[in-house]
Amino acid sequence: MPRTARIKSPTKLYHVTARGSNKQILFNEQADFKVFMEILKKNMIECGFELYAYCLMDNHYHLVIRDNKDQIDVIFKKINTAYAYYFNTKYERTGHLFQDRFFSEPLVTANQLVNTIRYIHRNPVKAGICSDISDYRYSSYNDYLRSDGGSIRQGALEELFGGADSFIEFNSISEDPEPADTERTVRRGLTDQDAIEIIKRIFSNYGISGLDTVTKRVRDEIISELKKRCLSIKQIARLTGVPLGIAARAGRK
């Protein structure tokens, strides 16, 4: 099946995710995290993109970038190829390290941007790796609180959050597990038009046209993926036709 074209962001801002093939662990030890960050920083200079957030988990990573030169495919081909070469050489393995091609979602509004940054920073807490967001060593949370900003775009703390206190308070908010109301959906900044584009892309990735044609397992995988893309439960139910209760339960452990 031919690949679908990436949706371009008018702001040049993207949430990018890449996962290990067949849940392959990407980072076995501290040195692996360090090498990935070195590759990332090297390509920030060479490709001219800016970093707004990152979180490196064991078998996937999240980034928020501004692709100033409209070359997102080039950027992540270079990053993933370089890291895969390092990893396969070090651990004497062969084959693809990453699962398919990376995912990228345009971040069009300021609300989408800051909520995605919070979502990324809270990943380790949601995964049960740590109880305090500041304890995780491999995310940009603490970079935001450093005097030099670490690897994060210069001025992003003040520009997006208005200072350290506001940043800490905003990132401490956990997502509401209950169905989101209209006011919350607007506050998150994801319009129905944005949501429809995401749904079309996710469906296309699975080679289907709707949730009524798939098994329960695939349906729940798709709903979970839509939740990760910041669609509210009510949006998922309204725009896909799946019952609200099923949309709320899908992906829960």
Coordinates of N, CA and C in Angstrom, one line a residue:
M1 N 0.8 -1.2 0.0 CA 0.0 0.0 0.0 C 0.9 1.2 0.0
P2 N 0.6 2.2 -0.9 CA 1.4 3.4 -0.9 C 1.3 4.2 0.4
R3 N 2.4 4.9 0.7 CA 2.5 5.7 1.9 C 1.7 6.9 1.7
T4 N 1.0 7.4 2.8 CA 0.2 8.6 2.7 C 1.2 9.8 2.9
A5 N 0.9 10.9 2.3 CA 1.7 12.1 2.4 C 1.6 12.6 3.8
R6 N 2.7 13.2 4.4 CA 2.6 13.8 5.7 C 1.8 15.1 5.6
I7 N 1.1 15.3 6.7 CA 0.3 16.6 6.8 C 1.3 17.6 7.3
K8 N 1.5 18.7 6.5 CA 2.4 19.8 6.8 C 1.8 20.7 7.8
S9 N 2.6 21.2 8.7 CA 2.2 22.1 9.7 C 2.4 23.6 9.3
P10 N 1.4 24.4 9.3 CA 1.6 25.8 8.9 C 2.5 26.6 9.9
T11 N 2.6 26.0 11.1 CA 3.5 26.7 12.1 C 4.9 26.1 12.0
K12 N 5.1 25.0 11.3 CA 6.4 24.2 11.2 C 6.7 23.5 12.5
L13 N 5.7 23.4 13.4 CA 5.8 22.7 14.6 C 5.2 21.3 14.5
Y14 N 5.9 20.3 15.1 CA 5.5 18.9 15.0 C 5.7 18.1 16.3
H15 N 4.8 17.2 16.6 CA 5.1 16.2 17.6 C 5.5 15.0 16.9
V16 N 6.7 14.5 17.1 CA 7.3 13.4 16.4 C 7.5 12.2 17.4
T17 N 7.1 11.0 17.0 CA 7.3 9.8 17.7 C 7.8 8.7 16.9
A18 N 8.8 8.0 17.4 CA 9.3 6.8 16.8 C 9.4 5.7 17.8
R19 N 9.1 4.4 17.3 CA 9.1 3.3 18.2 C 10.0 2.2 17.7
G20 N 10.4 1.4 18.7 CA 11.3 0.2 18.3 C 10.4 -0.8 17.6
S21 N 11.0 -1.5 16.6 CA 10.4 -2.5 15.8 C 10.0 -3.7 16.7
N22 N 8.7 -4.1 16.7 CA 8.2 -5.2 17.5 C 8.5 -4.9 19.0
K23 N 8.3 -3.7 19.4 CA 8.6 -3.3 20.8 C 10.0 -3.4 21.2
Q24 N 10.9 -3.4 20.3 CA 12.4 -3.5 20.6 C 12.8 -2.3 21.5
I25 N 13.5 -2.7 22.5 CA 14.1 -1.6 23.4 C 15.1 -0.8 22.7
L26 N 15.0 0.5 22.8 CA 15.9 1.4 22.0 C 17.1 1.9 22.9
F27 N 16.8 1.9 24.2 CA 17.8 2.5 25.2 C 18.0 1.5 26.3
N28 N 19.2 0.8 26.3 CA 19.4 -0.2 27.3 C 20.1 0.3 28.5
E29 N 20.9 1.4 28.3 CA 21.7 1.9 29.4 C 21.9 3.4 29.2
Q30 N 22.5 4.1 30.2 CA 22.6 5.5 30.2 C 23.4 6.0 29.0
A31 N 24.4 5.2 28.6 CA 25.2 5.6 27.4 C 24.4 5.7 26.1
D32 N 23.4 4.9 26.0 CA 22.5 4.9 24.8 C 21.7 6.2 24.7
F33 N 21.2 6.6 25.9 CA 20.4 7.9 25.9 C 21.4 9.0 25.5
K34 N 22.6 9.0 26.1 CA 23.6 10.0 25.8 C 23.9 10.1 24.3
V35 N 24.1 9.0 23.7 CA 24.5 8.9 22.2 C 23.3 9.5 21.4
F36 N 22.1 9.1 21.7 CA 20.9 9.6 21.0 C 20.9 11.1 21.1
M37 N 21.1 11.7 22.3 CA 21.0 13.1 22.4 C 22.2 13.8 21.7
E38 N 23.3 13.2 21.6 CA 24.4 13.7 20.8 C 24.1 13.8 19.3
I39 N 23.4 12.7 18.8 CA 23.0 12.7 17.4 C 21.9 13.7 17.2
L40 N 21.0 13.9 18.1 CA 19.9 14.8 18.0 C 20.5 16.3 17.9
K41 N 21.4 16.6 18.8 CA 22.0 17.9 18.8 C 22.8 18.2 17.6
K42 N 23.6 17.2 17.1 CA 24.3 17.4 15.9 C 23.4 17.7 14.7
N43 N 22.3 17.0 14.6 CA 21.4 17.3 13.5 C 20.6 18.6 13.7
M44 N 20.4 19.0 14.9 CA 19.8 20.3 15.1 C 20.6 21.4 14.4
I45 N 21.9 21.3 14.5 CA 22.8 22.3 13.9 C 22.9 22.1 12.4
E46 N 23.0 20.8 11.9 CA 23.1 20.6 10.5 C 21.9 20.8 9.7
C47 N 20.7 20.5 10.3 CA 19.4 20.6 9.6 C 18.6 21.9 10.0
G48 N 19.1 22.6 11.0 CA 18.5 23.9 11.3 C 17.1 23.8 12.0
F49 N 16.8 22.7 12.7 CA 15.6 22.7 13.4 C 15.7 23.0 14.9
E50 N 14.6 23.4 15.5 CA 14.7 23.8 16.9 C 13.9 22.8 17.8
L51 N 14.4 22.5 19.0 CA 13.8 21.5 19.9 C 13.0 22.2 21.0
Y52 N 11.7 21.8 21.1 CA 10.8 22.4 22.1 C 10.6 21.4 23.3
A53 N 10.8 20.1 23.0 CA 10.6 19.1 24.1 C 11.1 17.8 23.6
Y54 N 11.5 16.9 24.6 CA 11.8 15.6 24.3 C 11.6 14.7 25.5
C55 N 11.3 13.4 25.2 CA 11.3 12.4 26.3 C 11.7 11.1 25.6
L56 N 12.8 10.5 26.1 CA 13.2 9.2 25.6 C 12.8 8.1 26.6
M57 N 11.9 7.3 26.1 CA 11.4 6.1 26.9 C 12.2 4.9 26.5
D58 N 11.9 3.8 27.1 CA 12.8 2.6 26.8 C 12.6 2.1 25.4
N59 N 11.4 2.1 24.8 CA 11.2 1.6 23.5 C 10.6 2.6 22.5
H60 N 10.6 3.8 22.8 CA 10.1 4.9 21.9 C 10.6 6.2 22.4
Y61 N 10.5 7.2 21.5 CA 10.8 8.6 21.9 C 9.8 9.6 21.4
H62 N 9.7 10.7 22.1 CA 8.8 11.8 21.7 C 9.7 13.0 21.6
L63 N 9.4 13.8 20.5 CA 10.1 15.1 20.4 C 9.0 16.1 19.9
V64 N 9.2 17.4 20.3 CA 8.5 18.5 19.6 C 9.6 19.4 19.0
I65 N 9.4 19.6 17.7 CA 10.4 20.4 17.0 C 9.8 21.4 16.1
R66 N 10.5 22.4 15.8 CA 10.1 23.4 14.7 C 11.1 23.1 13.5
D67 N 10.5 22.7 12.4 CA 11.2 22.3 11.2 C 11.3 23.5 10.3
N68 N 12.3 24.3 10.6 CA 12.4 25.6 9.9 C 12.7 25.5 8.4
K69 N 13.2 24.4 7.9 CA 13.6 24.2 6.5 C 12.7 23.3 5.8
D70 N 11.6 22.9 6.4 CA 10.6 21.9 5.8 C 11.3 20.7 5.2
Q71 N 12.0 20.0 6.1 CA 12.7 18.8 5.7 C 12.6 17.7 6.7
I72 N 11.4 17.6 7.3 CA 11.3 16.7 8.4 C 11.7 15.2 8.1
D73 N 11.4 14.8 6.9 CA 11.8 13.4 6.5 C 13.3 13.2 6.5
V74 N 14.0 14.3 6.0 CA 15.4 14.2 5.9 C 16.0 14.2 7.4
I75 N 15.4 15.0 8.2 CA 15.9 15.1 9.6 C 15.9 13.7 10.3
F76 N 14.7 13.1 10.2 CA 14.5 11.9 11.0 C 15.1 10.6 10.3
K77 N 15.3 10.7 9.0 CA 16.0 9.6 8.4 C 17.5 9.7 8.9
K78 N 18.1 10.9 9.0 CA 19.4 11.0 9.5 C 19.6 10.6 10.9
I79 N 18.6 11.0 11.8 CA 18.7 10.7 13.2 C 18.5 9.2 13.4
N80 N 17.5 8.7 12.9 CA 17.2 7.2 13.1 C 18.2 6.3 12.5
T81 N 18.7 6.7 11.3 CA 19.7 5.9 10.7 C 21.0 5.9 11.5
A82 N 21.4 7.0 12.0 CA 22.6 7.2 12.7 C 22.5 6.4 14.1
Y83 N 21.4 6.5 14.7 CA 21.2 5.8 16.0 C 21.1 4.3 15.8
A84 N 20.4 3.9 14.7 CA 20.3 2.4 14.5 C 21.7 1.8 14.2
Y85 N 22.5 2.6 13.5 CA 23.9 2.1 13.2 C 24.6 1.9 14.5
Y86 N 24.6 2.9 15.3 CA 25.3 2.8 16.6 C 24.7 1.6 17.4
F87 N 23.4 1.5 17.5 CA 22.8 0.5 18.4 C 23.1 -0.9 17.9
N88 N 22.9 -1.1 16.6 CA 23.1 -2.4 16.0 C 24.6 -2.9 16.1
T89 N 25.5 -1.9 15.9 CA 26.9 -2.2 16.1 C 27.3 -2.6 17.5
K90 N 26.8 -1.8 18.4 CA 27.1 -2.0 19.8 C 26.6 -3.3 20.3
Y91 N 25.3 -3.7 20.0 CA 24.7 -4.9 20.5 C 24.7 -6.0 19.5
E92 N 25.5 -5.9 18.5 CA 25.7 -7.0 17.5 C 24.4 -7.6 17.0
R93 N 23.5 -6.7 16.6 CA 22.2 -7.1 16.0 C 22.1 -6.7 14.6
T94 N 21.1 -7.2 13.9 CA 20.9 -6.9 12.5 C 19.4 -6.6 12.3
G95 N 19.0 -6.0 11.2 CA 17.6 -5.7 10.9 C 17.2 -4.3 11.3
H96 N 15.9 -4.0 11.1 CA 15.4 -2.7 11.4 C 15.3 -2.5 12.9
L97 N 15.8 -1.3 13.3 CA 15.6 -1.0 14.8 C 14.3 -0.3 15.0
F98 N 13.9 0.6 14.1 CA 12.6 1.3 14.3 C 11.5 0.7 13.6
Q99 N 10.3 0.9 14.1 CA 9.0 0.4 13.6 C 8.6 1.3 12.4
D100 N 8.6 0.8 11.2 CA 8.1 1.6 10.1 C 8.8 3.0 10.0
R101 N 8.0 3.9 9.6 CA 8.5 5.3 9.6 C 8.0 6.0 10.8
F102 N 8.6 7.1 11.2 CA 8.2 7.9 12.3 C 6.8 8.5 12.1
F103 N 6.1 8.8 13.2 CA 4.9 9.5 13.2 C 5.2 11.0 13.4
S104 N 4.4 11.9 12.7 CA 4.5 13.3 13.0 C 3.1 13.9 12.9
E105 N 2.8 14.7 13.9 CA 1.5 15.4 14.0 C 1.8 16.9 14.0
P106 N 1.1 17.7 13.1 CA 1.3 19.1 13.2 C 0.7 19.7 14.4
L107 N 1.4 20.7 15.0 CA 0.9 21.4 16.1 C 0.6 22.8 15.7
V108 N -0.7 23.1 15.5 CA -1.1 24.4 14.9 C -1.4 25.5 15.8
T109 N -1.9 25.2 17.0 CA -2.2 26.3 17.9 C -1.3 26.3 19.1
A110 N -1.3 27.4 19.9 CA -0.4 27.5 21.1 C -0.9 26.4 22.1
N111 N -2.2 26.2 22.2 CA -2.7 25.2 23.2 C -2.2 23.8 22.8
Q112 N -2.3 23.5 21.6 CA -1.8 22.2 21.2 C -0.3 22.0 21.5
L113 N 0.5 23.1 21.3 CA 1.9 23.0 21.6 C 2.2 22.8 23.1
V114 N 1.6 23.6 23.9 CA 1.9 23.5 25.4 C 1.4 22.2 26.0
N115 N 0.2 21.8 25.5 CA -0.4 20.5 26.0 C 0.4 19.3 25.6
T116 N 1.0 19.4 24.4 CA 1.8 18.3 23.9 C 3.1 18.2 24.7
I117 N 3.7 19.4 25.0 CA 4.9 19.4 25.8 C 4.6 18.8 27.2
R118 N 3.5 19.1 27.8 CA 3.1 18.6 29.1 C 2.9 17.0 28.9
Y119 N 2.2 16.6 27.9 CA 1.9 15.2 27.7 C 3.3 14.4 27.6
I120 N 4.2 15.0 26.9 CA 5.5 14.3 26.7 C 6.2 14.3 28.1
H121 N 6.3 15.4 28.8 CA 7.0 15.4 30.1 C 6.3 14.4 31.1
R122 N 5.0 14.2 31.0 CA 4.3 13.3 31.9 C 4.4 11.9 31.6
N123 N 4.9 11.5 30.4 CA 5.0 10.1 30.0 C 5.6 9.2 31.0
P124 N 6.7 9.5 31.6 CA 7.3 8.6 32.6 C 6.5 8.4 33.8
V125 N 5.7 9.5 34.2 CA 4.8 9.3 35.4 C 3.7 8.4 35.0
K126 N 3.1 8.6 33.9 CA 1.9 7.8 33.4 C 2.4 6.4 33.3
A127 N 3.6 6.1 32.9 CA 4.1 4.8 32.7 C 4.5 4.1 34.0
G128 N 4.5 4.9 35.1 CA 4.9 4.3 36.4 C 6.3 4.2 36.7
I129 N 7.1 4.9 35.8 CA 8.6 4.8 36.0 C 9.1 5.7 37.2
C130 N 8.4 6.8 37.4 CA 8.7 7.7 38.5 C 7.4 8.3 39.0
S131 N 7.4 8.8 40.2 CA 6.3 9.5 40.8 C 6.3 11.0 40.6
D132 N 7.5 11.5 40.5 CA 7.7 13.0 40.3 C 8.2 13.2 39.0
I133 N 7.6 14.1 38.2 CA 8.0 14.4 36.9 C 9.4 14.9 36.8
S134 N 10.0 15.5 37.8 CA 11.3 16.1 37.8 C 12.4 15.0 38.0
D135 N 12.0 13.8 38.4 CA 12.9 12.7 38.7 C 13.4 12.0 37.4
Y136 N 12.7 12.2 36.3 CA 13.1 11.4 35.1 C 14.2 12.2 34.4
R137 N 15.3 11.4 34.1 CA 16.5 12.1 33.7 C 16.6 12.3 32.1
Y138 N 15.7 11.7 31.4 CA 15.8 11.7 30.0 C 14.6 12.4 29.3
S139 N 14.2 13.5 29.9 CA 13.2 14.4 29.3 C 13.7 15.8 29.4
S140 N 13.0 16.7 28.7 CA 13.4 18.1 28.6 C 12.8 18.9 29.8
Y141 N 12.1 18.2 30.7 CA 11.5 18.9 31.8 C 12.5 19.8 32.6
N142 N 13.6 19.1 33.0 CA 14.6 19.8 33.8 C 15.4 20.8 32.9
D143 N 15.5 20.5 31.6 CA 16.2 21.5 30.7 C 15.5 22.8 30.8
Y144 N 14.1 22.8 30.9 CA 13.4 24.1 30.9 C 13.7 24.9 32.2
L145 N 14.2 24.2 33.2 CA 14.4 24.9 34.5 C 15.9 25.2 34.7
R146 N 16.7 24.8 33.7 CA 18.2 25.2 33.8 C 18.3 26.6 33.3
S147 N 19.3 27.3 33.8 CA 19.6 28.7 33.5 C 19.9 28.9 32.0
D148 N 20.6 27.9 31.4 CA 21.0 28.0 30.0 C 19.9 27.3 29.1
G149 N 18.9 26.7 29.6 CA 17.9 26.1 28.8 C 18.2 24.7 28.2
G150 N 19.4 24.3 28.5 CA 19.8 23.0 27.9 C 19.7 22.9 26.4
S151 N 19.1 21.9 25.9 CA 18.9 21.8 24.4 C 17.7 22.4 23.9
I152 N 16.9 23.0 24.8 CA 15.6 23.6 24.3 C 15.8 24.9 23.7
R153 N 14.9 25.3 22.7 CA 14.9 26.5 22.0 C 15.1 27.7 23.0
Q154 N 16.0 28.6 22.8 CA 16.2 29.7 23.7 C 15.0 30.5 23.8
G155 N 14.6 30.8 25.0 CA 13.5 31.7 25.3 C 12.1 31.0 25.3
A156 N 12.1 29.6 25.2 CA 10.9 28.9 25.1 C 10.1 28.9 26.5
L157 N 10.9 28.9 27.6 CA 10.2 29.0 28.9 C 9.4 30.2 29.1
E158 N 9.9 31.4 28.8 CA 9.2 32.6 28.9 C 8.1 32.7 27.9
E159 N 8.5 32.4 26.6 CA 7.6 32.5 25.5 C 6.3 31.7 25.6
L160 N 6.4 30.5 26.1 CA 5.3 29.5 26.2 C 4.6 29.5 27.5
F161 N 5.4 29.7 28.6 CA 4.8 29.5 29.9 C 4.9 30.7 30.8
G162 N 5.6 31.7 30.5 CA 5.7 32.9 31.3 C 6.6 32.8 32.5
G163 N 7.4 31.7 32.6 CA 8.4 31.6 33.7 C 8.3 30.3 34.3
A164 N 9.3 30.0 35.2 CA 9.5 28.7 35.8 C 8.3 28.3 36.7
D165 N 7.7 29.2 37.5 CA 6.6 28.8 38.4 C 5.4 28.3 37.6
S166 N 5.1 29.1 36.5 CA 3.9 28.7 35.7 C 4.2 27.4 34.9
F167 N 5.4 27.2 34.5 CA 5.8 26.0 33.8 C 5.6 24.8 34.7
I168 N 6.1 24.9 36.0 CA 6.0 23.8 36.9 C 4.6 23.5 37.2
E169 N 3.8 24.5 37.5 CA 2.4 24.3 37.8 C 1.6 23.7 36.6
F170 N 1.9 24.1 35.4 CA 1.2 23.6 34.2 C 1.5 22.1 34.0
N171 N 2.8 21.8 34.1 CA 3.2 20.4 33.9 C 2.8 19.5 35.0
S172 N 2.4 20.0 36.1 CA 1.9 19.1 37.2 C 0.5 18.6 37.0
I173 N -0.2 19.2 36.1 CA -1.6 18.9 35.8 C -1.6 17.5 35.1
S174 N -2.3 16.6 35.6 CA -2.5 15.3 35.0 C -3.7 15.3 34.1
E175 N -3.7 14.5 33.0 CA -4.9 14.5 32.1 C -6.1 13.9 32.9
D176 N -7.3 14.5 32.6 CA -8.6 14.0 33.2 C -9.0 12.7 32.5
P177 N -9.1 11.6 33.3 CA -9.5 10.4 32.7 C -10.9 10.3 32.2
E178 N -11.7 11.2 32.7 CA -13.1 11.2 32.3 C -13.4 11.8 31.0
P179 N -14.5 11.5 30.3 CA -14.8 12.1 29.0 C -14.7 13.6 29.1
A180 N -14.0 14.2 28.1 CA -13.8 15.7 28.2 C -15.0 16.4 27.6
D181 N -15.4 17.5 28.3 CA -16.5 18.3 27.8 C -16.0 19.3 26.7
T182 N -16.9 20.0 26.1 CA -16.6 20.9 25.0 C -15.6 22.0 25.4
E183 N -15.7 22.5 26.6 CA -14.8 23.6 27.1 C -13.4 23.0 27.2
R184 N -13.3 21.8 27.7 CA -11.9 21.2 27.8 C -11.3 21.0 26.4
T185 N -12.1 20.5 25.5 CA -11.6 20.3 24.1 C -11.1 21.5 23.5
V186 N -11.9 22.6 23.7 CA -11.4 23.9 23.2 C -10.1 24.4 23.8
R187 N -10.1 24.2 25.1 CA -8.9 24.6 25.9 C -7.6 23.8 25.4
R188 N -7.8 22.5 25.0 CA -6.7 21.7 24.5 C -6.3 22.2 23.2
G189 N -7.2 22.9 22.4 CA -6.8 23.5 21.2 C -6.9 22.6 20.0
L190 N -7.5 21.4 20.1 CA -7.6 20.5 19.0 C -9.1 20.6 18.4
T191 N -9.2 21.3 17.3 CA -10.5 21.5 16.7 C -10.9 20.2 16.0
D192 N -12.2 20.1 15.7 CA -12.7 18.9 15.0 C -12.1 18.7 13.6
Q193 N -11.8 19.8 13.0 CA -11.1 19.8 11.7 C -9.7 19.1 11.8
D194 N -8.9 19.5 12.9 CA -7.7 18.9 13.2 C -7.8 17.4 13.5
A195 N -8.9 17.1 14.3 CA -9.1 15.8 14.7 C -9.4 14.9 13.5
I196 N -10.2 15.4 12.6 CA -10.6 14.6 11.4 C -9.4 14.2 10.6
E197 N -8.5 15.2 10.4 CA -7.3 14.9 9.7 C -6.4 13.8 10.3
I198 N -6.4 13.9 11.7 CA -5.6 12.8 12.4 C -6.3 11.5 12.3
I199 N -7.6 11.4 12.4 CA -8.4 10.2 12.2 C -8.2 9.6 10.8
K200 N -8.2 10.4 9.8 CA -8.0 9.9 8.4 C -6.6 9.3 8.3
R201 N -5.6 9.9 8.9 CA -4.3 9.4 8.8 C -4.1 8.1 9.6
I202 N -4.6 8.0 10.8 CA -4.5 6.8 11.6 C -5.2 5.6 10.9
F203 N -6.4 5.9 10.3 CA -7.2 4.9 9.6 C -6.3 4.4 8.4
S204 N -5.7 5.4 7.7 CA -5.0 5.0 6.5 C -3.8 4.2 6.9
N205 N -3.2 4.4 8.0 CA -2.0 3.6 8.5 C -2.4 2.2 8.7
Y206 N -3.7 1.9 9.1 CA -4.2 0.6 9.3 C -4.8 0.0 8.0
G207 N -4.9 0.8 7.0 CA -5.5 0.4 5.7 C -7.0 0.1 5.8
I208 N -7.7 0.9 6.6 CA -9.2 0.8 6.8 C -9.9 2.1 6.5
S209 N -11.2 2.0 6.5 CA -12.0 3.3 6.3 C -12.8 3.6 7.5
G210 N -13.0 2.7 8.4 CA -13.8 3.0 9.6 C -13.7 1.9 10.6
L211 N -14.1 2.2 11.9 CA -13.9 1.3 13.0 C -14.9 0.1 12.9
D212 N -16.0 0.2 12.1 CA -16.9 -0.9 12.0 C -16.4 -2.0 11.2
T213 N -15.2 -1.9 10.6 CA -14.7 -3.0 9.7 C -13.6 -3.8 10.4
V214 N -13.3 -3.5 11.7 CA -12.1 -4.1 12.3 C -12.4 -4.9 13.5
T215 N -11.5 -5.7 14.0 CA -11.6 -6.5 15.2 C -11.6 -5.6 16.4
K216 N -12.0 -6.1 17.6 CA -12.0 -5.3 18.8 C -10.6 -4.9 19.2
R217 N -9.6 -5.8 19.0 CA -8.2 -5.5 19.3 C -7.7 -4.3 18.5
V218 N -7.9 -4.4 17.2 CA -7.5 -3.3 16.3 C -8.2 -2.0 16.6
R219 N -9.6 -2.1 16.9 CA -10.3 -0.9 17.2 C -9.8 -0.2 18.5
D220 N -9.4 -1.0 19.5 CA -8.9 -0.4 20.7 C -7.5 0.2 20.5
E221 N -6.7 -0.5 19.6 CA -5.4 0.1 19.3 C -5.6 1.4 18.6
I222 N -6.5 1.5 17.7 CA -6.7 2.8 17.0 C -7.2 3.9 18.0
I223 N -8.2 3.5 18.8 CA -8.7 4.5 19.8 C -7.6 5.0 20.7
S224 N -6.8 4.1 21.2 CA -5.6 4.4 22.0 C -4.7 5.4 21.3
E225 N -4.4 5.1 20.0 CA -3.6 6.0 19.2 C -4.2 7.4 19.1
L226 N -5.5 7.4 18.9 CA -6.2 8.7 18.8 C -6.1 9.5 20.1
K227 N -6.2 8.8 21.2 CA -6.0 9.5 22.5 C -4.6 10.1 22.7
K228 N -3.6 9.3 22.2 CA -2.2 9.8 22.3 C -2.1 11.1 21.5
R229 N -2.9 11.2 20.4 CA -2.8 12.4 19.6 C -3.6 13.5 20.1
C230 N -4.1 13.4 21.4 CA -4.8 14.5 22.1 C -6.3 14.7 21.6
L231 N -6.9 13.7 21.0 CA -8.3 13.8 20.8 C -9.0 13.4 22.1
S232 N -10.1 14.2 22.4 CA -10.8 13.9 23.6 C -11.7 12.6 23.3
I233 N -12.1 12.0 24.4 CA -13.0 10.8 24.3 C -14.3 11.2 23.6
K234 N -14.9 12.3 23.9 CA -16.1 12.7 23.2 C -15.9 13.0 21.7
Q235 N -14.7 13.6 21.4 CA -14.4 13.8 20.0 C -14.3 12.4 19.2
I236 N -13.6 11.5 19.8 CA -13.4 10.2 19.2 C -14.8 9.5 19.0
A237 N -15.6 9.6 20.0 CA -17.0 9.0 19.8 C -17.8 9.7 18.8
R238 N -17.8 11.0 18.8 CA -18.6 11.8 17.9 C -18.2 11.6 16.4
L239 N -16.8 11.6 16.2 CA -16.3 11.6 14.8 C -16.1 10.3 14.2
T240 N -16.0 9.2 15.1 CA -15.9 7.9 14.5 C -17.1 7.0 14.6
G241 N -18.1 7.5 15.5 CA -19.3 6.7 15.6 C -19.3 5.6 16.6
V242 N -18.1 5.4 17.3 CA -18.0 4.4 18.3 C -18.7 4.9 19.6
P243 N -19.4 4.0 20.3 CA -20.1 4.4 21.6 C -19.1 5.0 22.5
L244 N -19.6 6.0 23.3 CA -18.8 6.8 24.2 C -18.1 5.9 25.3
G245 N -18.9 4.9 25.8 CA -18.3 4.0 26.8 C -17.2 3.2 26.3
I246 N -17.3 2.7 25.0 CA -16.2 2.0 24.4 C -15.0 2.9 24.2
A247 N -15.2 4.1 23.8 CA -14.1 5.1 23.6 C -13.4 5.4 24.9
A248 N -14.2 5.4 26.0 CA -13.6 5.7 27.3 C -12.8 4.6 27.8
R249 N -13.2 3.3 27.6 CA -12.6 2.1 28.1 C -11.3 1.7 27.3
A250 N -11.3 2.0 26.0 CA -10.3 1.5 25.1 C -8.9 1.9 25.6
G251 N -8.0 1.0 25.7 CA -6.6 1.3 26.1 C -6.4 1.3 27.6
R252 N -7.4 1.2 28.4 CA -7.2 1.1 29.9 C -6.6 -0.2 30.2
K253 N -5.7 -0.2 31.2 CA -5.1 -1.4 31.7 C -5.7 -1.8 33.1

